[in-house]
Amino acid sequence: MESRIQSYLRVAASHQRDTERIGSFLASFSRSNANPFLNYAIPDDNATPSLADVIALIAAYEKRSRKPRLEYVAQLAPAVEGVLMDAGFHVEGRLPLMACAPGSEQGLPVPPGIELILPASDADLLATVAVQNEAYSAPPPDSAAIAQLQHSLEAGGIAVLARMKATREPVGAGVCTVPYHQTTEIAGIGVRAAFRRRGVAGAITTRLVQEAFTANISVPFLMAAHEAEERLYARAGFAVVGKILHISRPLP
């Protein structure tokens, strides 16, 4: 399972960002966004990089004014972390990697007064990205962000928008990334501050999983940022299958 997910992450990075092969690393870079979560490397399975490989990796990020950073399933490349630490990297976190097997999903309820839709119109796409950005304290979306979501949906991705039934005010959203090998990442689940702790995130997660299985995707997975998220996703039918290591080196 872990190897399948890591393979998916490499493919997704190659489709969404510029990439460069550096030794046993696949490095990915966003041209327009310095967000660390959009700029990171993934080592090959069972990689045994040299210190020279790591120095070249650092240089590739620094010349782009990006923080040298990796996200990967640590147990698939156990020799990598020590070399990174020797080169000045620091562990950001070890996030639970969770997947939901068909038949394991749990139907968390939609809160009263809220409806879930699959956004299709330009207005709904804008609302989806805008509510995610607000939830994550990001700037309002531009036209490129809306076009990116549209492109993802056309390629098989899935989005769910939660909104008030009476007013259509957006309250939260989430996505399934473009699938590959019947695998997708559930990501970007965000709820506006005024609507949190009502079950909106759980309902969005449930709907995304249902839509993924309907689309013949057999491995929807996600990463839990903290214990509360892990408990939420466990209630939705997800189980921990490994750990994702986030590790980075400060820019000079």
PDB file of C-alpha atoms in Angstrom:
ATOM      1  CA  MET A   1       0.000   0.000   0.000  1.00  0.00           C
ATOM      2  CA  GLU A   2       2.724   2.506   1.009  1.00  0.00           C
ATOM      3  CA  SER A   3       4.694   1.879  -2.185  1.00  0.00           C
ATOM      4  CA  ARG A   4       1.578   2.371  -4.316  1.00  0.00           C
ATOM      5  CA  ILE A   5       0.822   5.674  -2.598  1.00  0.00           C
ATOM      6  CA  GLN A   6       4.391   6.927  -2.913  1.00  0.00           C
ATOM      7  CA  SER A   7       4.371   6.015  -6.598  1.00  0.00           C
ATOM      8  CA  TYR A   8       1.189   8.039  -6.954  1.00  0.00           C
ATOM      9  CA  LEU A   9       2.777  11.033  -5.230  1.00  0.00           C
ATOM     10  CA  ARG A  10       5.661  10.978  -7.729  1.00  0.00           C
ATOM     11  CA  VAL A  11       3.249  10.937 -10.674  1.00  0.00           C
ATOM     12  CA  ALA A  12       1.114  13.708  -9.181  1.00  0.00           C
ATOM     13  CA  ALA A  13       4.173  15.892  -8.566  1.00  0.00           C
ATOM     14  CA  SER A  14       5.286  15.399 -12.177  1.00  0.00           C
ATOM     15  CA  HIS A  15       1.889  16.488 -13.506  1.00  0.00           C
ATOM     16  CA  GLN A  16       1.444  19.522 -11.276  1.00  0.00           C
ATOM     17  CA  ARG A  17       4.935  21.043 -11.030  1.00  0.00           C
ATOM     18  CA  ASP A  18       8.320  21.274 -12.692  1.00  0.00           C
ATOM     19  CA  THR A  19      10.514  18.321 -11.781  1.00  0.00           C
ATOM     20  CA  GLU A  20      14.211  17.494 -11.817  1.00  0.00           C
ATOM     21  CA  ARG A  21      15.941  14.174 -11.226  1.00  0.00           C
ATOM     22  CA  ILE A  22      18.807  14.680  -8.741  1.00  0.00           C
ATOM     23  CA  GLY A  23      20.574  11.444  -7.850  1.00  0.00           C
ATOM     24  CA  SER A  24      17.999   9.209  -6.188  1.00  0.00           C
ATOM     25  CA  PHE A  25      15.561  12.101  -5.644  1.00  0.00           C
ATOM     26  CA  LEU A  26      12.667  13.402  -7.713  1.00  0.00           C
ATOM     27  CA  ALA A  27      12.581  17.126  -6.902  1.00  0.00           C
ATOM     28  CA  SER A  28       9.443  19.134  -7.683  1.00  0.00           C
ATOM     29  CA  PHE A  29       9.062  22.897  -7.910  1.00  0.00           C
ATOM     30  CA  SER A  30       6.149  25.280  -8.280  1.00  0.00           C
ATOM     31  CA  ARG A  31       6.974  28.098 -10.668  1.00  0.00           C
ATOM     32  CA  SER A  32       4.604  30.600  -9.091  1.00  0.00           C
ATOM     33  CA  ASN A  33       4.170  29.611  -5.445  1.00  0.00           C
ATOM     34  CA  ALA A  34       6.862  29.324  -2.762  1.00  0.00           C
ATOM     35  CA  ASN A  35       4.514  27.393  -0.431  1.00  0.00           C
ATOM     36  CA  PRO A  36       6.698  24.594   1.016  1.00  0.00           C
ATOM     37  CA  PHE A  37       3.880  22.084   0.488  1.00  0.00           C
ATOM     38  CA  LEU A  38       4.153  22.689  -3.266  1.00  0.00           C
ATOM     39  CA  ASN A  39       7.947  22.400  -3.393  1.00  0.00           C
ATOM     40  CA  TYR A  40       9.472  19.153  -2.154  1.00  0.00           C
ATOM     41  CA  ALA A  41      11.432  16.078  -3.181  1.00  0.00           C
ATOM     42  CA  ILE A  42      10.652  12.358  -2.960  1.00  0.00           C
ATOM     43  CA  PRO A  43      13.426   9.763  -2.768  1.00  0.00           C
ATOM     44  CA  ASP A  44      13.364   6.519  -4.699  1.00  0.00           C
ATOM     45  CA  ASP A  45      12.276   3.457  -2.763  1.00  0.00           C
ATOM     46  CA  ASN A  46      15.281   1.977  -0.927  1.00  0.00           C
ATOM     47  CA  ALA A  47      17.376   5.011  -1.901  1.00  0.00           C
ATOM     48  CA  THR A  48      20.878   5.302  -0.415  1.00  0.00           C
ATOM     49  CA  PRO A  49      21.871   8.848  -1.378  1.00  0.00           C
ATOM     50  CA  SER A  50      25.361  10.211  -0.949  1.00  0.00           C
ATOM     51  CA  LEU A  51      26.056  13.486   0.808  1.00  0.00           C
ATOM     52  CA  ALA A  52      26.927  14.906  -2.625  1.00  0.00           C
ATOM     53  CA  ASP A  53      23.418  14.015  -3.842  1.00  0.00           C
ATOM     54  CA  VAL A  54      21.885  15.857  -0.901  1.00  0.00           C
ATOM     55  CA  ILE A  55      24.112  18.907  -1.461  1.00  0.00           C
ATOM     56  CA  ALA A  56      23.005  18.993  -5.112  1.00  0.00           C
ATOM     57  CA  LEU A  57      19.390  18.751  -3.973  1.00  0.00           C
ATOM     58  CA  ILE A  58      19.847  21.671  -1.576  1.00  0.00           C
ATOM     59  CA  ALA A  59      21.414  23.745  -4.345  1.00  0.00           C
ATOM     60  CA  ALA A  60      18.509  23.047  -6.711  1.00  0.00           C
ATOM     61  CA  TYR A  61      16.011  24.475  -4.235  1.00  0.00           C
ATOM     62  CA  GLU A  62      18.122  27.389  -3.083  1.00  0.00           C
ATOM     63  CA  LYS A  63      18.737  28.626  -6.625  1.00  0.00           C
ATOM     64  CA  ARG A  64      14.939  28.849  -6.987  1.00  0.00           C
ATOM     65  CA  SER A  65      14.606  30.574  -3.591  1.00  0.00           C
ATOM     66  CA  ARG A  66      12.726  27.545  -2.287  1.00  0.00           C
ATOM     67  CA  LYS A  67      13.271  25.838   1.064  1.00  0.00           C
ATOM     68  CA  PRO A  68      14.980  22.429   0.569  1.00  0.00           C
ATOM     69  CA  ARG A  69      12.287  20.029   1.669  1.00  0.00           C
ATOM     70  CA  LEU A  70      11.106  16.410   1.337  1.00  0.00           C
ATOM     71  CA  GLU A  71       7.850  14.556   1.900  1.00  0.00           C
ATOM     72  CA  TYR A  72       7.982  10.772   1.664  1.00  0.00           C
ATOM     73  CA  VAL A  73       7.041   7.458   3.248  1.00  0.00           C
ATOM     74  CA  ALA A  74      10.001   7.029   5.564  1.00  0.00           C
ATOM     75  CA  GLN A  75       9.831   3.247   5.827  1.00  0.00           C
ATOM     76  CA  LEU A  76      10.303   2.911   2.058  1.00  0.00           C
ATOM     77  CA  ALA A  77      13.675   4.699   2.160  1.00  0.00           C
ATOM     78  CA  PRO A  78      15.061   4.258   5.682  1.00  0.00           C
ATOM     79  CA  ALA A  79      18.632   5.251   4.759  1.00  0.00           C
ATOM     80  CA  VAL A  80      17.666   8.742   3.605  1.00  0.00           C
ATOM     81  CA  GLU A  81      16.810  10.507   6.854  1.00  0.00           C
ATOM     82  CA  GLY A  82      20.242  10.139   8.419  1.00  0.00           C
ATOM     83  CA  VAL A  83      22.008  11.640   5.399  1.00  0.00           C
ATOM     84  CA  LEU A  84      19.558  14.553   5.386  1.00  0.00           C
ATOM     85  CA  MET A  85      20.109  15.198   9.090  1.00  0.00           C
ATOM     86  CA  ASP A  86      23.876  15.223   8.527  1.00  0.00           C
ATOM     87  CA  ALA A  87      23.295  17.933   5.905  1.00  0.00           C
ATOM     88  CA  GLY A  88      21.394  20.207   8.294  1.00  0.00           C
ATOM     89  CA  PHE A  89      17.796  19.085   7.734  1.00  0.00           C
ATOM     90  CA  HIS A  90      15.287  19.090  10.587  1.00  0.00           C
ATOM     91  CA  VAL A  91      12.171  16.953  10.977  1.00  0.00           C
ATOM     92  CA  GLU A  92       8.950  18.983  10.683  1.00  0.00           C
ATOM     93  CA  GLY A  93       6.676  16.077  11.517  1.00  0.00           C
ATOM     94  CA  ARG A  94       5.702  12.476  10.933  1.00  0.00           C
ATOM     95  CA  LEU A  95       2.137  12.542   9.671  1.00  0.00           C
ATOM     96  CA  PRO A  96      -0.153   9.516   9.749  1.00  0.00           C
ATOM     97  CA  LEU A  97      -0.732   8.237   6.211  1.00  0.00           C
ATOM     98  CA  MET A  98      -4.300   6.929   6.082  1.00  0.00           C
ATOM     99  CA  ALA A  99      -6.285   5.030   3.459  1.00  0.00           C
ATOM    100  CA  CYS A 100      -9.886   3.866   3.170  1.00  0.00           C
ATOM    101  CA  ALA A 101     -10.570   0.441   1.690  1.00  0.00           C
ATOM    102  CA  PRO A 102     -13.806  -0.160  -0.251  1.00  0.00           C
ATOM    103  CA  GLY A 103     -16.446  -1.280   2.227  1.00  0.00           C
ATOM    104  CA  SER A 104     -14.725   0.394   5.172  1.00  0.00           C
ATOM    105  CA  GLU A 105     -16.159   3.862   4.591  1.00  0.00           C
ATOM    106  CA  GLN A 106     -18.485   5.292   7.226  1.00  0.00           C
ATOM    107  CA  GLY A 107     -21.325   7.681   6.358  1.00  0.00           C
ATOM    108  CA  LEU A 108     -20.750  10.724   8.528  1.00  0.00           C
ATOM    109  CA  PRO A 109     -23.889  12.902   8.400  1.00  0.00           C
ATOM    110  CA  VAL A 110     -24.277  16.247   6.690  1.00  0.00           C
ATOM    111  CA  PRO A 111     -25.045  18.903   9.343  1.00  0.00           C
ATOM    112  CA  PRO A 112     -28.554  20.433   9.324  1.00  0.00           C
ATOM    113  CA  GLY A 113     -28.986  23.371   6.990  1.00  0.00           C
ATOM    114  CA  ILE A 114     -25.948  22.455   4.869  1.00  0.00           C
ATOM    115  CA  GLU A 115     -25.804  20.804   1.447  1.00  0.00           C
ATOM    116  CA  LEU A 116     -22.930  19.251  -0.460  1.00  0.00           C
ATOM    117  CA  ILE A 117     -22.569  19.756  -4.208  1.00  0.00           C
ATOM    118  CA  LEU A 118     -20.105  18.860  -6.937  1.00  0.00           C
ATOM    119  CA  PRO A 119     -19.072  22.288  -8.265  1.00  0.00           C
ATOM    120  CA  ALA A 120     -19.420  22.766 -12.017  1.00  0.00           C
ATOM    121  CA  SER A 121     -20.294  26.398 -12.760  1.00  0.00           C
ATOM    122  CA  ASP A 122     -17.667  29.138 -12.724  1.00  0.00           C
ATOM    123  CA  ALA A 123     -19.302  30.585  -9.608  1.00  0.00           C
ATOM    124  CA  ASP A 124     -19.166  27.258  -7.798  1.00  0.00           C
ATOM    125  CA  LEU A 125     -15.533  26.691  -8.778  1.00  0.00           C
ATOM    126  CA  LEU A 126     -14.627  30.139  -7.485  1.00  0.00           C
ATOM    127  CA  ALA A 127     -16.495  29.480  -4.241  1.00  0.00           C
ATOM    128  CA  THR A 128     -14.679  26.157  -3.804  1.00  0.00           C
ATOM    129  CA  VAL A 129     -11.188  27.599  -4.135  1.00  0.00           C
ATOM    130  CA  ALA A 130     -12.084  30.761  -2.200  1.00  0.00           C
ATOM    131  CA  VAL A 131     -13.407  28.859   0.812  1.00  0.00           C
ATOM    132  CA  GLN A 132     -10.364  26.565   0.854  1.00  0.00           C
ATOM    133  CA  ASN A 133      -8.020  29.544   0.710  1.00  0.00           C
ATOM    134  CA  GLU A 134      -9.877  31.285   3.510  1.00  0.00           C
ATOM    135  CA  ALA A 135      -9.775  28.154   5.660  1.00  0.00           C
ATOM    136  CA  TYR A 136      -6.013  27.907   5.195  1.00  0.00           C
ATOM    137  CA  SER A 137      -5.373  31.662   5.583  1.00  0.00           C
ATOM    138  CA  ALA A 138      -4.262  31.979   1.957  1.00  0.00           C
ATOM    139  CA  PRO A 139      -4.928  34.998  -0.293  1.00  0.00           C
ATOM    140  CA  PRO A 140      -8.108  35.075  -2.398  1.00  0.00           C
ATOM    141  CA  PRO A 141      -7.774  32.920  -5.530  1.00  0.00           C
ATOM    142  CA  ASP A 142      -6.820  34.311  -8.914  1.00  0.00           C
ATOM    143  CA  SER A 143      -8.026  33.134 -12.319  1.00  0.00           C
ATOM    144  CA  ALA A 144      -5.116  30.676 -12.592  1.00  0.00           C
ATOM    145  CA  ALA A 145      -6.250  28.864  -9.439  1.00  0.00           C
ATOM    146  CA  ILE A 146      -9.771  28.516 -10.801  1.00  0.00           C
ATOM    147  CA  ALA A 147      -8.428  27.237 -14.122  1.00  0.00           C
ATOM    148  CA  GLN A 148      -6.257  24.721 -12.285  1.00  0.00           C
ATOM    149  CA  LEU A 149      -9.275  23.299 -10.451  1.00  0.00           C
ATOM    150  CA  GLN A 150     -11.227  23.133 -13.709  1.00  0.00           C
ATOM    151  CA  HIS A 151      -8.359  21.290 -15.383  1.00  0.00           C
ATOM    152  CA  SER A 152      -8.187  18.842 -12.474  1.00  0.00           C
ATOM    153  CA  LEU A 153     -11.907  18.064 -12.708  1.00  0.00           C
ATOM    154  CA  GLU A 154     -11.665  17.548 -16.461  1.00  0.00           C
ATOM    155  CA  ALA A 155      -8.832  15.070 -15.859  1.00  0.00           C
ATOM    156  CA  GLY A 156     -10.853  13.012 -13.364  1.00  0.00           C
ATOM    157  CA  GLY A 157     -10.357  14.883 -10.121  1.00  0.00           C
ATOM    158  CA  ILE A 158     -13.274  15.454  -7.761  1.00  0.00           C
ATOM    159  CA  ALA A 159     -14.340  18.489  -5.733  1.00  0.00           C
ATOM    160  CA  VAL A 160     -17.039  18.857  -3.087  1.00  0.00           C
ATOM    161  CA  LEU A 161     -18.385  22.210  -1.944  1.00  0.00           C
ATOM    162  CA  ALA A 162     -20.366  22.570   1.289  1.00  0.00           C
ATOM    163  CA  ARG A 163     -22.756  25.513   1.456  1.00  0.00           C
ATOM    164  CA  MET A 164     -25.784  26.757   3.359  1.00  0.00           C
ATOM    165  CA  LYS A 165     -28.984  25.498   1.783  1.00  0.00           C
ATOM    166  CA  ALA A 166     -30.931  28.686   2.329  1.00  0.00           C
ATOM    167  CA  THR A 167     -28.370  31.245   1.169  1.00  0.00           C
ATOM    168  CA  ARG A 168     -25.801  29.176  -0.795  1.00  0.00           C
ATOM    169  CA  GLU A 169     -23.089  30.732   1.344  1.00  0.00           C
ATOM    170  CA  PRO A 170     -19.975  28.508   1.002  1.00  0.00           C
ATOM    171  CA  VAL A 171     -18.781  27.006   4.269  1.00  0.00           C
ATOM    172  CA  GLY A 172     -16.161  24.415   3.283  1.00  0.00           C
ATOM    173  CA  ALA A 173     -14.682  22.315   0.510  1.00  0.00           C
ATOM    174  CA  GLY A 174     -12.284  19.512  -0.340  1.00  0.00           C
ATOM    175  CA  VAL A 175     -10.925  17.654  -3.350  1.00  0.00           C
ATOM    176  CA  CYS A 176      -9.720  14.328  -4.667  1.00  0.00           C
ATOM    177  CA  THR A 177      -6.667  14.846  -6.842  1.00  0.00           C
ATOM    178  CA  VAL A 178      -6.470  13.487 -10.390  1.00  0.00           C
ATOM    179  CA  PRO A 179      -6.430   9.688 -10.057  1.00  0.00           C
ATOM    180  CA  TYR A 180      -3.674   7.397 -11.280  1.00  0.00           C
ATOM    181  CA  HIS A 181      -3.664   3.603 -11.009  1.00  0.00           C
ATOM    182  CA  GLN A 182      -7.031   3.815  -9.189  1.00  0.00           C
ATOM    183  CA  THR A 183      -5.413   5.923  -6.482  1.00  0.00           C
ATOM    184  CA  THR A 184      -6.196   9.491  -5.369  1.00  0.00           C
ATOM    185  CA  GLU A 185      -5.280  11.838  -2.545  1.00  0.00           C
ATOM    186  CA  ILE A 186      -8.058  13.497  -0.563  1.00  0.00           C
ATOM    187  CA  ALA A 187      -6.709  16.957   0.116  1.00  0.00           C
ATOM    188  CA  GLY A 188      -7.505  20.567   0.864  1.00  0.00           C
ATOM    189  CA  ILE A 189     -10.400  19.857   3.205  1.00  0.00           C
ATOM    190  CA  GLY A 190     -11.056  23.241   4.742  1.00  0.00           C
ATOM    191  CA  VAL A 191     -13.945  24.784   6.664  1.00  0.00           C
ATOM    192  CA  ARG A 192     -14.421  28.477   7.393  1.00  0.00           C
ATOM    193  CA  ALA A 193     -13.803  29.346  11.044  1.00  0.00           C
ATOM    194  CA  ALA A 194     -17.425  30.255  11.803  1.00  0.00           C
ATOM    195  CA  PHE A 195     -18.639  26.804  10.693  1.00  0.00           C
ATOM    196  CA  ARG A 196     -16.094  24.534  12.351  1.00  0.00           C
ATOM    197  CA  ARG A 197     -16.892  21.863  14.954  1.00  0.00           C
ATOM    198  CA  ARG A 198     -20.241  21.111  13.331  1.00  0.00           C
ATOM    199  CA  GLY A 199     -19.263  18.010  11.360  1.00  0.00           C
ATOM    200  CA  VAL A 200     -18.738  19.761   8.014  1.00  0.00           C
ATOM    201  CA  ALA A 201     -15.240  18.361   7.430  1.00  0.00           C
ATOM    202  CA  GLY A 202     -16.402  14.835   8.174  1.00  0.00           C
ATOM    203  CA  ALA A 203     -19.342  15.154   5.797  1.00  0.00           C
ATOM    204  CA  ILE A 204     -17.085  16.467   3.026  1.00  0.00           C
ATOM    205  CA  THR A 205     -14.656  13.583   3.593  1.00  0.00           C
ATOM    206  CA  THR A 206     -17.484  11.053   3.410  1.00  0.00           C
ATOM    207  CA  ARG A 207     -18.810  12.489   0.146  1.00  0.00           C
ATOM    208  CA  LEU A 208     -15.348  12.568  -1.436  1.00  0.00           C
ATOM    209  CA  VAL A 209     -14.793   8.922  -0.552  1.00  0.00           C
ATOM    210  CA  GLN A 210     -18.193   7.961  -1.962  1.00  0.00           C
ATOM    211  CA  GLU A 211     -17.505   9.825  -5.198  1.00  0.00           C
ATOM    212  CA  ALA A 212     -14.053   8.233  -5.457  1.00  0.00           C
ATOM    213  CA  PHE A 213     -15.416   4.719  -5.122  1.00  0.00           C
ATOM    214  CA  THR A 214     -18.165   5.514  -7.646  1.00  0.00           C
ATOM    215  CA  ALA A 215     -15.391   6.581 -10.051  1.00  0.00           C
ATOM    216  CA  ASN A 216     -13.725   3.152  -9.621  1.00  0.00           C
ATOM    217  CA  ILE A 217     -10.917   4.531  -7.458  1.00  0.00           C
ATOM    218  CA  SER A 218      -9.897   1.834  -4.998  1.00  0.00           C
ATOM    219  CA  VAL A 219      -7.301   3.660  -2.863  1.00  0.00           C
ATOM    220  CA  PRO A 220      -8.321   7.094  -1.565  1.00  0.00           C
ATOM    221  CA  PHE A 221      -5.673   8.237   0.888  1.00  0.00           C
ATOM    222  CA  LEU A 222      -4.843  11.321   2.939  1.00  0.00           C
ATOM    223  CA  MET A 223      -2.413  12.677   5.504  1.00  0.00           C
ATOM    224  CA  ALA A 224      -3.630  13.743   8.926  1.00  0.00           C
ATOM    225  CA  ALA A 225      -1.995  16.954  10.140  1.00  0.00           C
ATOM    226  CA  HIS A 226      -2.695  16.318  13.834  1.00  0.00           C
ATOM    227  CA  GLU A 227      -4.416  13.940  16.262  1.00  0.00           C
ATOM    228  CA  ALA A 228      -7.842  15.549  15.935  1.00  0.00           C
ATOM    229  CA  GLU A 229      -7.747  15.076  12.166  1.00  0.00           C
ATOM    230  CA  GLU A 230      -6.601  11.476  12.599  1.00  0.00           C
ATOM    231  CA  ARG A 231      -9.604  10.778  14.849  1.00  0.00           C
ATOM    232  CA  LEU A 232     -11.960  12.455  12.372  1.00  0.00           C
ATOM    233  CA  TYR A 233     -10.692  10.444   9.421  1.00  0.00           C
ATOM    234  CA  ALA A 234     -10.771   7.229  11.444  1.00  0.00           C
ATOM    235  CA  ARG A 235     -14.482   7.867  12.057  1.00  0.00           C
ATOM    236  CA  ALA A 236     -14.895   8.201   8.283  1.00  0.00           C
ATOM    237  CA  GLY A 237     -13.372   4.734   7.777  1.00  0.00           C
ATOM    238  CA  PHE A 238      -9.697   5.529   7.215  1.00  0.00           C
ATOM    239  CA  ALA A 239      -6.920   3.454   8.787  1.00  0.00           C
ATOM    240  CA  VAL A 240      -3.259   4.320   9.297  1.00  0.00           C
ATOM    241  CA  VAL A 241      -1.032   2.506   6.772  1.00  0.00           C
ATOM    242  CA  GLY A 242       2.248   4.318   7.429  1.00  0.00           C
ATOM    243  CA  LYS A 243       3.897   7.633   8.211  1.00  0.00           C
ATOM    244  CA  ILE A 244       4.813  10.504   5.906  1.00  0.00           C
ATOM    245  CA  LEU A 245       8.019  12.240   6.937  1.00  0.00           C
ATOM    246  CA  HIS A 246       8.145  16.028   6.436  1.00  0.00           C
ATOM    247  CA  ILE A 247      11.745  17.214   6.682  1.00  0.00           C
ATOM    248  CA  SER A 248      13.380  20.465   5.585  1.00  0.00           C
ATOM    249  CA  ARG A 249      16.459  22.668   5.765  1.00  0.00           C
ATOM    250  CA  PRO A 250      16.170  26.420   6.374  1.00  0.00           C
ATOM    251  CA  LEU A 251      17.133  28.768   3.581  1.00  0.00           C
ATOM    252  CA  PRO A 252      20.393  30.636   4.251  1.00  0.00           C
TER     253      PRO A 252
END
